[in-house]
XYZ file of C-alpha atoms in Angstrom:
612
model
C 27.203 -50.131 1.559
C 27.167 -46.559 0.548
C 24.052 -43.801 0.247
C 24.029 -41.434 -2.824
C 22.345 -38.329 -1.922
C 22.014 -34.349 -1.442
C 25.706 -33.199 -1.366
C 27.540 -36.381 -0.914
C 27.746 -36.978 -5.192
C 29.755 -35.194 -7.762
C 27.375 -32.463 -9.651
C 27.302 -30.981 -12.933
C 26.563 -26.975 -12.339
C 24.321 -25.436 -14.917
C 25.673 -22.678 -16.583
C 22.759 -21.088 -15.671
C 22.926 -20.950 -12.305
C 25.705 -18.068 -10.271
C 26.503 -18.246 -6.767
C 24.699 -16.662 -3.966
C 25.740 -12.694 -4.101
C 28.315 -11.543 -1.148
C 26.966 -10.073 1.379
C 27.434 -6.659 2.901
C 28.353 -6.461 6.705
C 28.749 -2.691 6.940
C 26.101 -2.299 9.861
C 25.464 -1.820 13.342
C 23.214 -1.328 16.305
C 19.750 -2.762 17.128
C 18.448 -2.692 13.376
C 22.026 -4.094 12.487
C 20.957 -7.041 13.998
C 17.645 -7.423 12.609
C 19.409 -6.652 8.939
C 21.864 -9.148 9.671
C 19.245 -12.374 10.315
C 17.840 -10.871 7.280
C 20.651 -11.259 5.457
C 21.552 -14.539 6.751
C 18.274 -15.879 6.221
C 18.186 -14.554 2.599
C 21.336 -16.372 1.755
C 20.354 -19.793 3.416
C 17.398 -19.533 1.596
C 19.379 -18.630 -1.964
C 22.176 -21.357 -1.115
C 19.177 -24.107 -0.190
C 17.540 -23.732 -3.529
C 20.945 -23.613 -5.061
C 22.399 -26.582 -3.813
C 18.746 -28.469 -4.491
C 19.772 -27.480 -8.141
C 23.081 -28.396 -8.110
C 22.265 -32.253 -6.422
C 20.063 -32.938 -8.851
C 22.187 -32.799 -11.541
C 24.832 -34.105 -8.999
C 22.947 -37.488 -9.059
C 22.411 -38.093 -12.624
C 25.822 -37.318 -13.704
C 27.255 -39.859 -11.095
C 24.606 -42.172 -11.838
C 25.623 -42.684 -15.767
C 29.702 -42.883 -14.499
C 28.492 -45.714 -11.557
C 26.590 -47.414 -14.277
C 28.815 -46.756 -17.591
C 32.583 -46.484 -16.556
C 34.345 -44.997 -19.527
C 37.236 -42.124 -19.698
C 33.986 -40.130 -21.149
C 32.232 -40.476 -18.131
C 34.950 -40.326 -16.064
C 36.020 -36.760 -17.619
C 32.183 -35.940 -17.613
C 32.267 -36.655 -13.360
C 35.473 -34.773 -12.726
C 34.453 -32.070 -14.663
C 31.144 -31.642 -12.787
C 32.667 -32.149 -9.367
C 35.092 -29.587 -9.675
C 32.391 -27.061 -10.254
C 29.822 -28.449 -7.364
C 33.335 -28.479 -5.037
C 33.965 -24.572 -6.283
C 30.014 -23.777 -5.344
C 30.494 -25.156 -2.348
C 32.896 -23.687 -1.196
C 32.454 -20.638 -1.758
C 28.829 -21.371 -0.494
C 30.898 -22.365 2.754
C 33.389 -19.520 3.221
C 30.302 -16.940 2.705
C 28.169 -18.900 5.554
C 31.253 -18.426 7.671
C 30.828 -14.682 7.565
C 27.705 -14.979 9.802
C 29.720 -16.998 12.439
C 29.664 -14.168 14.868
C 25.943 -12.827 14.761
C 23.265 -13.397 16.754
C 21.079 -15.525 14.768
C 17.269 -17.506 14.909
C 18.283 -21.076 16.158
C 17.471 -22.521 12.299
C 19.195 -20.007 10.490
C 22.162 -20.855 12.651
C 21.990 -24.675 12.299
C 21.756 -24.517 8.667
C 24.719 -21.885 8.175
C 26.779 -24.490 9.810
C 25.632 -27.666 7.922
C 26.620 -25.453 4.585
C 29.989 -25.450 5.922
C 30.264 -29.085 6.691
C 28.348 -30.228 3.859
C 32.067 -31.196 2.084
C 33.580 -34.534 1.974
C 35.954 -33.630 -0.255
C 37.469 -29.893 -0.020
C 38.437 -28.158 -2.698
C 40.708 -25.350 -2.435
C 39.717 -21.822 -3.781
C 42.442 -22.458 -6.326
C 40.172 -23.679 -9.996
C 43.214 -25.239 -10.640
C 43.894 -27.234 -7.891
C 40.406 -28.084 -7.457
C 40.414 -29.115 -11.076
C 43.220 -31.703 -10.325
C 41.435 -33.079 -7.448
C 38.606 -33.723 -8.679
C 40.608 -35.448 -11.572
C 42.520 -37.346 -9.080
C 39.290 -38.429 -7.254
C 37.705 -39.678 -10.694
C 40.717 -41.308 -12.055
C 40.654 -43.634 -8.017
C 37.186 -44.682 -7.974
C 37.544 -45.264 -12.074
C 40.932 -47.825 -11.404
C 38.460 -49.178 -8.190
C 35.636 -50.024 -10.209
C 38.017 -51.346 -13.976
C 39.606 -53.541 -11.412
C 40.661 -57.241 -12.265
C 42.932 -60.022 -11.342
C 44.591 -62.167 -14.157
C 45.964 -65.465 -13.214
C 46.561 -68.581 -14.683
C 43.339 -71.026 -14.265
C 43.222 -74.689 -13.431
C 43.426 -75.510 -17.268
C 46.583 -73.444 -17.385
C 44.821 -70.604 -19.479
C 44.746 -66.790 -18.639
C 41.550 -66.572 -16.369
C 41.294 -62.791 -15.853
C 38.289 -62.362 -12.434
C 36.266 -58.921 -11.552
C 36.085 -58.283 -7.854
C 32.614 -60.374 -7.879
C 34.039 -63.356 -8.921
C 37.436 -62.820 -6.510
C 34.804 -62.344 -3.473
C 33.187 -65.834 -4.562
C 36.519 -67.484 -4.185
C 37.622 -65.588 -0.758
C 34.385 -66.646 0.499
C 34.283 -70.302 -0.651
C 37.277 -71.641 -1.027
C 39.385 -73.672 1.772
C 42.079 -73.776 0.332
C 44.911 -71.619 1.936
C 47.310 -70.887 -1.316
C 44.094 -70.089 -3.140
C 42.765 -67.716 -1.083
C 46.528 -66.257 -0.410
C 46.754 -65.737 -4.482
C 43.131 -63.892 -5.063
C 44.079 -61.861 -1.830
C 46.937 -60.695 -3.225
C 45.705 -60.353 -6.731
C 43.068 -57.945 -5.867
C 44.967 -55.965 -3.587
C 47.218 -54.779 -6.593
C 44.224 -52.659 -7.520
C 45.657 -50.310 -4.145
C 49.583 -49.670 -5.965
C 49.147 -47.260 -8.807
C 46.480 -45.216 -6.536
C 49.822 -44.463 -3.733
C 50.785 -41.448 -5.559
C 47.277 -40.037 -6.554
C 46.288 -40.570 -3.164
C 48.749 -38.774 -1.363
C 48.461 -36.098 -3.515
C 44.759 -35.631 -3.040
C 45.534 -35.886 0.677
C 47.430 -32.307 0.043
C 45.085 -30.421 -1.806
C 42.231 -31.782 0.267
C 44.095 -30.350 3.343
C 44.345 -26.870 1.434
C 41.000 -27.070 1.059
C 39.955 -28.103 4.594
C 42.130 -25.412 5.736
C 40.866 -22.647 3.851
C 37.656 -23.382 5.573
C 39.033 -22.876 9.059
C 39.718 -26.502 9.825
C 43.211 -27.931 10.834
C 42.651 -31.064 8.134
C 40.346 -33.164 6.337
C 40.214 -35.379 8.864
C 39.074 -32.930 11.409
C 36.185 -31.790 8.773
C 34.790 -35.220 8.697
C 34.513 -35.220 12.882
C 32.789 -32.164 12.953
C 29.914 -33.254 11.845
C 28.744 -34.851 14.639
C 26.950 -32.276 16.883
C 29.676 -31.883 19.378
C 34.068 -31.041 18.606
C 35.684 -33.631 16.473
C 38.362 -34.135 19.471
C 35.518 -35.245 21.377
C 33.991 -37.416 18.823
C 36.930 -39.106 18.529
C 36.728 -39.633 22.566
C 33.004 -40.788 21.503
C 34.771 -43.280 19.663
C 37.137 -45.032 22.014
C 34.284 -45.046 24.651
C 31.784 -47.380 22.318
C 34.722 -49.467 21.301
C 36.233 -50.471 24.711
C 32.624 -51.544 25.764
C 32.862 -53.779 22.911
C 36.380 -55.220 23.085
C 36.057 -57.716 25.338
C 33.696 -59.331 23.006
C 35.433 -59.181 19.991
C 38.585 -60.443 21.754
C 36.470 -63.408 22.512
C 34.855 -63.900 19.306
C 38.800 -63.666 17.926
C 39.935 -66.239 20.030
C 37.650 -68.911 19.218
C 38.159 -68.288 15.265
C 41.651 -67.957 15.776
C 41.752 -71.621 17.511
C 39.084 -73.320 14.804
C 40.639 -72.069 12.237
C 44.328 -73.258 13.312
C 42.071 -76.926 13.406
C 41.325 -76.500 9.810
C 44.333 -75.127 8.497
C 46.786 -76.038 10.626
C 49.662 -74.392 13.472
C 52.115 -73.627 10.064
C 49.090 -71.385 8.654
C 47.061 -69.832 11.834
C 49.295 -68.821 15.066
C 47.940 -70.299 18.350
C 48.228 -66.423 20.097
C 49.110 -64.459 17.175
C 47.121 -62.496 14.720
C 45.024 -64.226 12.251
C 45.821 -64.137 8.343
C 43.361 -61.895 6.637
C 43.135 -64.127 3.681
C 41.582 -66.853 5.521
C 38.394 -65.000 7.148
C 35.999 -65.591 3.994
C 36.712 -61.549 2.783
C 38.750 -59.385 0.866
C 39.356 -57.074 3.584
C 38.733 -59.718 6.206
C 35.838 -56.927 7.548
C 33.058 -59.429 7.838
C 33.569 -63.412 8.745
C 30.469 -65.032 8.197
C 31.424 -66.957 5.096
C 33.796 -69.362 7.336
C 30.900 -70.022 10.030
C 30.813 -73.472 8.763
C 34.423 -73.959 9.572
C 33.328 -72.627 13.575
C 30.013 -73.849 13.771
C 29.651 -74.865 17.081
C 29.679 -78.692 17.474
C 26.206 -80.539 17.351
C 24.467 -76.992 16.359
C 21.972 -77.174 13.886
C 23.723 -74.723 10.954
C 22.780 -71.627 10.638
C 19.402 -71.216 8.641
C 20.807 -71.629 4.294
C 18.642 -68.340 3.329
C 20.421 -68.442 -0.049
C 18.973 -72.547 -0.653
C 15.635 -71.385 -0.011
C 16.191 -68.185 -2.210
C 17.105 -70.488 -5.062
C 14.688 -73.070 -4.206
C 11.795 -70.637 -4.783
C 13.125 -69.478 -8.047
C 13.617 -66.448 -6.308
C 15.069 -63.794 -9.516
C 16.792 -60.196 -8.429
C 13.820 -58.251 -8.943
C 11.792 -60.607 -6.239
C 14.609 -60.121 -3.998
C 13.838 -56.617 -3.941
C 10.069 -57.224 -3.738
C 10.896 -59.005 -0.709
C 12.722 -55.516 1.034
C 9.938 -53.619 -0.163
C 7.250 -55.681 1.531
C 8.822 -55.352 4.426
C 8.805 -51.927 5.083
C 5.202 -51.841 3.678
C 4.223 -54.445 6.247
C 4.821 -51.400 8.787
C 2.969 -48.735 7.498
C 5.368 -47.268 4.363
C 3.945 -47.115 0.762
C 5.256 -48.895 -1.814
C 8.205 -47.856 -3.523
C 7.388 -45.450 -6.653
C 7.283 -47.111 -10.063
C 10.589 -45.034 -11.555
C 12.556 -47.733 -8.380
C 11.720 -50.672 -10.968
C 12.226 -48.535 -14.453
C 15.801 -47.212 -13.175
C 17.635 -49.001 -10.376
C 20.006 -51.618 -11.534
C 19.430 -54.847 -10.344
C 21.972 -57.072 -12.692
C 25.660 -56.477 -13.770
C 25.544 -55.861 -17.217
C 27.616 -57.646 -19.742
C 28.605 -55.060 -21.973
C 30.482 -52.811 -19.532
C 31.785 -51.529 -16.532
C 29.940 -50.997 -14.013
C 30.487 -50.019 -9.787
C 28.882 -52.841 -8.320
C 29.532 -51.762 -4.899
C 25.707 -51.902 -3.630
C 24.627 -48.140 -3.177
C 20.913 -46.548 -2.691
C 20.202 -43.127 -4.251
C 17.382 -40.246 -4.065
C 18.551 -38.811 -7.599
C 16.112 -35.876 -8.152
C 14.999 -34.656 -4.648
C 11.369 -35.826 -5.714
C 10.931 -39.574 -5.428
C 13.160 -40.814 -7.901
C 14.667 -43.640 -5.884
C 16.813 -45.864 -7.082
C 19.409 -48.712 -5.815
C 22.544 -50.214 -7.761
C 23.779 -53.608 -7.139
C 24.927 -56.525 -9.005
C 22.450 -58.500 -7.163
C 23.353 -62.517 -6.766
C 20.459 -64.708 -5.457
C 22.068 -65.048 -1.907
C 21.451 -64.589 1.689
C 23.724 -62.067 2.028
C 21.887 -60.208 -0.543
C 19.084 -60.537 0.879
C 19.983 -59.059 4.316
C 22.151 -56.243 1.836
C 19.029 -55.192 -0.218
C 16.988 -54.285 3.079
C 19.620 -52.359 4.543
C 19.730 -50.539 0.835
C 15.847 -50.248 0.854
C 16.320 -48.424 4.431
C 18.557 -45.423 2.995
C 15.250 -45.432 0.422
C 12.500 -45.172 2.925
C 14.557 -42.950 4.666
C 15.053 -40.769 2.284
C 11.745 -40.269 1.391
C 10.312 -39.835 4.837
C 12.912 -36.390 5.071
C 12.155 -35.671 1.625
C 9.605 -32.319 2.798
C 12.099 -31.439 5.058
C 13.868 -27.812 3.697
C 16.310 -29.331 1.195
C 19.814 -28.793 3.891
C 17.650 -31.075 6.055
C 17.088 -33.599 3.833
C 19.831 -36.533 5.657
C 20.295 -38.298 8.268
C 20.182 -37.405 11.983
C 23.853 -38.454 11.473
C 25.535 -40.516 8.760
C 25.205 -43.599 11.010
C 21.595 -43.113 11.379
C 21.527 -43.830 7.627
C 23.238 -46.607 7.736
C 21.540 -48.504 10.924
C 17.887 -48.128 9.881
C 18.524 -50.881 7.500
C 20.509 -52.908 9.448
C 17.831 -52.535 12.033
C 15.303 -53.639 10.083
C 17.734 -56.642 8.970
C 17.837 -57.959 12.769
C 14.108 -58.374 11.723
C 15.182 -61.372 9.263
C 14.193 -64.013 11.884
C 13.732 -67.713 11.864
C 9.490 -66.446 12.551
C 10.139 -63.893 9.339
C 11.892 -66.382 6.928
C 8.860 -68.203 8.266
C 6.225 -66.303 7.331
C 7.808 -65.393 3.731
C 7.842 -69.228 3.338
C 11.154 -69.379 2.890
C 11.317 -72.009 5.815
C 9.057 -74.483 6.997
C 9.084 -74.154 10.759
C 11.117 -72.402 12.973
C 14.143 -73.617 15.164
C 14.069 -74.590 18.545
C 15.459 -72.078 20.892
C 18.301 -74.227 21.567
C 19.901 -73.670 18.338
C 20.179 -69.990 18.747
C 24.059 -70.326 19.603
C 24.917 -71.617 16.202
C 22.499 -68.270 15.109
C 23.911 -65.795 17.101
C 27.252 -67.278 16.175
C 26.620 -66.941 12.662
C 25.874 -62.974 13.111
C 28.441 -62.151 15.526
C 31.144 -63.146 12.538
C 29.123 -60.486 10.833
C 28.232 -57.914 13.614
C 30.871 -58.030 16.211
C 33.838 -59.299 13.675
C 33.146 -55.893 11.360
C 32.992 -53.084 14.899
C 37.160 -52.871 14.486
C 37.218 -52.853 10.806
C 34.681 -50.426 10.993
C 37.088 -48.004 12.907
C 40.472 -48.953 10.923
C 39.877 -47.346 8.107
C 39.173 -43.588 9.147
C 41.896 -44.159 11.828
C 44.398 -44.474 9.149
C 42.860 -41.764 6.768
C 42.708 -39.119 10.072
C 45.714 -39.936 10.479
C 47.476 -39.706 7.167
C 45.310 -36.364 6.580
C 46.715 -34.530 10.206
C 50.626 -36.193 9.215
C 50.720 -38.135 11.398
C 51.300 -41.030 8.799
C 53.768 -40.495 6.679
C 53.499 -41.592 2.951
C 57.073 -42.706 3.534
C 55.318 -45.710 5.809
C 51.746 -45.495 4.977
C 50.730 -49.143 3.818
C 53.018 -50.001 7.245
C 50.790 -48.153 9.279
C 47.813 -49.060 7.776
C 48.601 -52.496 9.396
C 50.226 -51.947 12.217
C 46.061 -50.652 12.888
C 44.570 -53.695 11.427
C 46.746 -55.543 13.672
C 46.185 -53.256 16.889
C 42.180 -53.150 15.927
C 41.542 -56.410 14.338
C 44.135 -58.823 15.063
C 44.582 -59.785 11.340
C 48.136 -59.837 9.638
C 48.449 -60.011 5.531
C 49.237 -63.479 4.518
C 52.058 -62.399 2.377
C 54.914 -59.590 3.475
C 53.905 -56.245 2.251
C 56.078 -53.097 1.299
C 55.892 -49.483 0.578
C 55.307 -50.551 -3.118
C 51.966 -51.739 -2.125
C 49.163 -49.485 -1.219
C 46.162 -51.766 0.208
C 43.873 -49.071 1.591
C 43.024 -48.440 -2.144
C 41.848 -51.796 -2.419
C 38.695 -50.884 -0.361
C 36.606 -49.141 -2.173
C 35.464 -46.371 0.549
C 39.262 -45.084 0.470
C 39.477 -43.986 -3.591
C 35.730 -43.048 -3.338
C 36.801 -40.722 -0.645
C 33.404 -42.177 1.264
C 33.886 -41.431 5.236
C 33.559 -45.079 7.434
C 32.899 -43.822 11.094
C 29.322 -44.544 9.675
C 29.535 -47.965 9.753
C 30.778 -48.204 12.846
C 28.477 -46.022 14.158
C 25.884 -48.220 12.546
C 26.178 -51.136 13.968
C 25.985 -49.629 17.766
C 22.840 -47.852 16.229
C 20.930 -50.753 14.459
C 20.953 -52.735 18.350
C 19.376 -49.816 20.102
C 16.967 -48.857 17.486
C 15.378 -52.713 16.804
C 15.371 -52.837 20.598
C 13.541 -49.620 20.680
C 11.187 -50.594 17.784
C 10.651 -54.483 19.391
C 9.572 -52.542 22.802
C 6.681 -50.571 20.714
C 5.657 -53.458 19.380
C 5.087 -55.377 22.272
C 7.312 -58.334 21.207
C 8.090 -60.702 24.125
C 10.762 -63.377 24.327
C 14.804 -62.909 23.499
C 15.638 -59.926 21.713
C 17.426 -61.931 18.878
C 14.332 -63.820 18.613
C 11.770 -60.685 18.132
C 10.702 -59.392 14.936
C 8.359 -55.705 14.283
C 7.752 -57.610 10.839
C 4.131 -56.379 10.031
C 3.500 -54.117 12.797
C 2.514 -50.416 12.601
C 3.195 -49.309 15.801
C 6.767 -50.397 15.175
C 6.910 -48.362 11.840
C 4.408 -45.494 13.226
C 7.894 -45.106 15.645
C 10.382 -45.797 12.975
C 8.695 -42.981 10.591
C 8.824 -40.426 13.484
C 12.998 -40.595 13.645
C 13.175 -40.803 9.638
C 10.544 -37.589 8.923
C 12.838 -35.352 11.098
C 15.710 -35.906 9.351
C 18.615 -33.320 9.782
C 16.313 -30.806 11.302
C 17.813 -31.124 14.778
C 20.852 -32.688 16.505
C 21.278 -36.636 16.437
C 20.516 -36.675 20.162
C 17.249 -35.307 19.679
C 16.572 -37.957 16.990
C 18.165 -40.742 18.954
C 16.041 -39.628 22.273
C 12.427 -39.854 19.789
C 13.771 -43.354 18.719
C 15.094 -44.955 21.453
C 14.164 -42.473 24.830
C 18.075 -42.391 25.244
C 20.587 -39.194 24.102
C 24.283 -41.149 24.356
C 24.830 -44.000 21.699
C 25.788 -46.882 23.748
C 26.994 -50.684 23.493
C 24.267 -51.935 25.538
C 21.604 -53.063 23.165
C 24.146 -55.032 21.067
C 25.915 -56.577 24.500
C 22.400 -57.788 25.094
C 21.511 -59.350 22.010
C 25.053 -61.747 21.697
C 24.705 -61.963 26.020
C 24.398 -65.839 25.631
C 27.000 -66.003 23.002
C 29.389 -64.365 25.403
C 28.900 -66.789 27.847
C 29.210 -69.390 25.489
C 32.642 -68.308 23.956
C 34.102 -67.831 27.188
C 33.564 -71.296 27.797
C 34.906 -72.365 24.696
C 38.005 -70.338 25.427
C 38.587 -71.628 28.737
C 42.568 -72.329 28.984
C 42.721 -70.417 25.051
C 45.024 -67.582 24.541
C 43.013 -64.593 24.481
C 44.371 -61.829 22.400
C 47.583 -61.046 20.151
C-alpha cells in the first residue's frame, strides 16, 4: 500500500520557476566559513521553497494519470517527471558542493536529504532523462491497463481486471483455476523485460552521477547509517524471524497437501505460489479456512458484519476516521470526502492499487482505492488513514521535513493502529455481539500470522532482486531465474507452471514498474509490533498484547502524535526512542505477540518436515 507525497510523485515544473543559482566557493579563512553556512543556508532555504512548488504540482498531475489512465495523461506524467527529475538533480549535485564545510547541524541534515530525496535518478543528460521518465510512465501505464482474457465457463471470451483475478486467487479451491488466473496475470510482467532493463541503465547513470555506485545503493542510504550496513540491518531482523516463518510454512505446507493433495503440494518442498490465496503469494490469509486449526472457532467474518450493517465505502472510511479521532486527532478536512476516490469507476482506467496522498502541502488529503465492502478493506483503509494523520501531524515541519522518520515509519503507523481491530473494538463498533473467549485466540493469531509473519520474506524479495539487478549482479540474461531462485530461498514458494526468460514476473507487482522501494514494508511490519506495544503500555492496557486495544484513549494518541509531529526533523532512532524508549528496530514485540502461536505450531509440526 503505497504513500503519495513531497518528492516521491512525478511533478509538472512551472515555467515560472528556475533553479536555485550556483553558488560561488571562492573563499577562505574564518569569515569563509561564516559565508559558507550563509550560503548553504540560503540555498536550502531557495531549494525548500522550490521543491514545495514543484510537489504540489507533482501531486495533481499524478493524481489525474492514477485516476484517468490515458496516453494523454500518460505523456502529461512523463513529461512532468522528467523536469521534477532534472530539478532535482541538479538541486542534488549543487547540495553536494557543501559536502566538505563545516556546517549548523540542520543545514547539514537537510543538504543531505536533498541528495537522497530521488527514487528514480535521472541522469544530467535531458535526453536520457526524457526516455526514462517515458519508460517509467509507459510500466506503471501497462501495470494499471492490465487484463486477463480467457475463455469463461459458458465458453465466451471473459476478459478480468486485476480486481476480479484477486477475487478468484483468493476464493477459489480449485488448483487448475487458480494455476490459469496466476498465469494470466503474470503476462502483464513480459513486454515490461526490455523497458525495465533499460531503465535499470539510465537509472544507474543517474545514481552515479550523484556519487553513488547504483540505484540500489541510493535507496539504502537513506536510512541514517551506510547502505552496506543497512543491508546488515536487514539480515539481523530477518534471522530473528525465521524460525517462525519456517514454522508457520510447515504447517501450510502440510494442510494444504490435505486439501490438494501429494501430486499438487510437496511434503518438504516449496509450496506453489498459486495456491496461497494471492497473486504474488505475499499475504496468506485468504486460505485460513483451509488451516484453521481443528475445533477453533473461525476467525471473526469482519466482511459479514460489514455487509450485514449495510456498511457502503464511504462508511468504511468513516469507520478509519473515527478511530484516530477516538485518540485525540481532528477529523479529516472536508476536501478528504470531495476528492479521494472511494469506487472504481466504470468509464475508465483507473490504478486501484490503494494509495494515501497529501496533494497540496496544506491539508488536501486524499486516499485512492477501489474500495470492496470487506475485512481486508477494512484493516487496508486504516493503515491508508495512518499515512493521512501522519502527514498532517509533520505538515508545519520545514517542507524537506515533511516525511517519515523513515519510509517504514509511514507504513507501520497504520498497521499499528490496525493491531487495534480487536474482538473488544469490532465490539464496540457493533460489528460483533460479544467478544470471544480467550481460548479461541489460536485460530486469531493464526489468522494474522498468514498475514503478518507469511508477508516478512516477501517483504524482503523484492528489493533483493532489484539491488541486485541494479549493482549486476543479476543479469538480464537470467533475471526472471533469479527472481525465483529468491522467492524460493526467502519464501519457500515455487511458480506452479515452468517459467523462462520470456517471462518477466517482477513486473507483475506493481511496486517494480512503479519504481516504489519495498524495504518499507518490511520494515513495517517489525515497526507496527513495537509501536502498538509502546502505545498499549501508555495506555495502561492489561491482559495479552494481541488482546489490547488504545481504541479511544488519548494518552495513547497524545504518544502517537509526539513521533508523527517530528517527522523527518531528526534521525529514525531519535523518533523510534520518543515512541517506543528503544533506538535498534527489533523482532521482539512481534515474537511476543504470535508467542502462543509458536508454541502451538511447533506442536503441530512435531515429526513434519521443517523447511525446503
Amino acid at each position: 500500500m503505497v504513500r503519495r507525497f513531497a518528492l516521491v510523485a512525478p511533478a509538472l515544473l512551472a515555467l515560472s520557476c528556475t533553479l536555485v543559482p550556483q553558488q560561488s566557493f571562492a573563499v577562505d579563512g574564518p569569515k569563509a566559513k561564516n559565508s559558507m553556512a550563509d550560503q548553504a543556508a540560503k540555498f536550502v532555504e531557495q531549494a525548500e521553497a522550490q521543491l514545495k512548488t514543484l510537489s504540489v504540482e507533482a501531486q495533481r498531475a499524478d493524481w489525474v494519470k492514477a485516476t484517468y489512465i490515458t496516453d494523454d495523461t500518460e505523456q502529461i506524467s512523463a513529461l512532468a517527471n522528467q523536469r521534477l527529475i532534472e530539478a532535482n538533480v541538479k538541486l542534488a549535485k549543487q547540495a553536494a558542493k557543501y559536502d566538505k564545510f563545516d556546517l549548523p547541524p540542520d543545514v547539514r541534515r537537510k543538504l543531505m536529504l536533498i541528495k537522497l530525496a530521488i527514487t528514480l535518478p535521472g541522469p544530467a543528460d535531458p535526453k536520457l532523462s526524457g526516455e526514462l521518465t517515458q519508460i517509467a510512465a509507459r510500466m506503471e501505464g501497462a501495470y494499471g491497463k492490465g487484463k486477463w482474457t480467457h475463455k469463461g465457463k459458458d465458453g465466451k471470451d471473459e476478459t478480468l481486471d486485476i480486481g476480479e483475478i484477486e477475487k478468484i486467487m483468493a476464493g477459489s479451491r480449485d488448483a487448475n483455476e487458480l494455476r490459469d488466473a496466476w498465469v494470466g496475470w503474470h503476462a502483464v510482467g513480459a513486454p515490461m523485460r526490455s523497458d525495465y532493463m533499460r531503465y535499470v541503465q539510465i537509472a544507474n547513470q543517474g545514481a552515479r552521477e550523484l556519487g553513488f555506485k547504483d540505484t540500489g545503493a541510493l535507496w539504502r542510504s537513506k536510512y541514517d547509517m551506510p547502505p552496506d550496513a543497512f543491508a546488515a540491518e536487514l539480515d539481523r531482523l530477518w534471522d530473528q524471524v525465521k524460525p517462525f516463518y519456517l514454522s508457520l510454512h510447515a504447517y501450510v505446507r502440510r494442510r494444504l497437501r490435505d486439501t490438494y493433495g501429494p501430486d499438487v503440494v510437496p511434503a518438504n518442498g516449496p509450496i506453489p505460489a498459486q495456491l496461497l490465496g494471492n497473486l504474488w503469494a505475499q499475504e496468506w490469509g485468504n486460505v485460513y479456512p483451509i488451516v484453521a486449526p481443528k475445533g477453533a472457532d473461525a476467525a471473526i467474518d469482519v466482511t459479514a458484519a460489514l455487509r450485514a450493517k449495510h456498511v457502503d465505502e464511504r462508511g468504511m472510511v468513516k469507520y478509519g476516521e473515527n478511530f484516530f479521532v477516538s485518540l485525540g486527532f481532528p477529523p479529516l478536512p472536508a476536501t478528504f470526502w470531495e476528492r479521494s476516490q472511494f469506487l472504481k469507476p466504470r468509464d475508465r482506467d483507473v490504478v486501484c492499487h490503494a494509495s494515501a496522498w497529501d496533494v497540496d502541502a496544506d491539508h488536501d488529503l486524499r486516499i485512492k482505492m477501489c474500495i470492496d465492502i470487506t475485512g481486508e478493506d477494512f484493516t487496508t483503509i486504516h493503515h491508508e488513514l495512518g499515512h493521512n494523520f501522519y502527514q498532517r501531524a509533520y505538515e508545519t515541519q520545514p517542507f524537506l521535513y515533511r516525511d517519515s522518520a523513515n519510509d517504514g515509519f509511514h507504513e507501520a503507523i497504520g498497521d499499528a493502529i490496525a493491531l487495534s481491530i480487536t474482538p473488544s473494538y469490532l465490539k464496540q463498533l457493533g460489528l460483533i455481539d460479544a467478544e470471544p473467549d480467550a481460548s479461541s485466540d489460536i485460530g486469531l493469531l493464526l489468522k494474522q500470522a498468514m498475514d503478518k509473519i507469511a508477508f516478512l520474506p516477501f517483504g524482503l524479495v523484492i528489493d533483493q532482486w532489484r539491488w541486485k539487478v541494479f549493482s549486476g549482479e543479476i543479469k538480464p540474461e537470467n533475471a526472471n531465474a533469479e527472481w525465483w531462485r529468491l522467492r524460493e530461498k526467502y519464501q519457500g514458494i515455487r511458480p506452479p507452471v515452468e517459467r523462462t526468460e520470456a517471462d518477466f514476473d517482477p513486473g507483475a507487482k506493481y511496486h517494480v514498474p512503479a519504481n516504489v522501494p519495498y524495504t518499507r514494508y518490511f520494515l513495517a511490519r517489525i515497526l507496527q509490533f513495537q509501536f502498538h506495544r509502546a502505545m498499549c503500555q501508555a495506555a495502561g492496557t492489561t491482559g495479552p498484547l494481541n488482546r489490547q486495544s488504545i481504541y479511544g484513549n488519548k494518552a495513547a494518541g497524545a504518544k502517537l502524535q509526539k513521533m508523527l509531529e517530528m517527522g523527518l526533523s531528526k534521525p529514525w532512532p531519535d523518533a523510534l526512542d520518543a515512541m517506543t524508549g528503544q533506538r535498534q528496530m527489533d523482532a521482539t514485540a512481534i515474537l511476543d505477540y504470535f508467542a502462543p502461536l509458536k508454541v502451538w505450531l511447533d506442536k503441530q509440526n512435531e515429526g513434519q518436515p521443517i523447511g525446503w
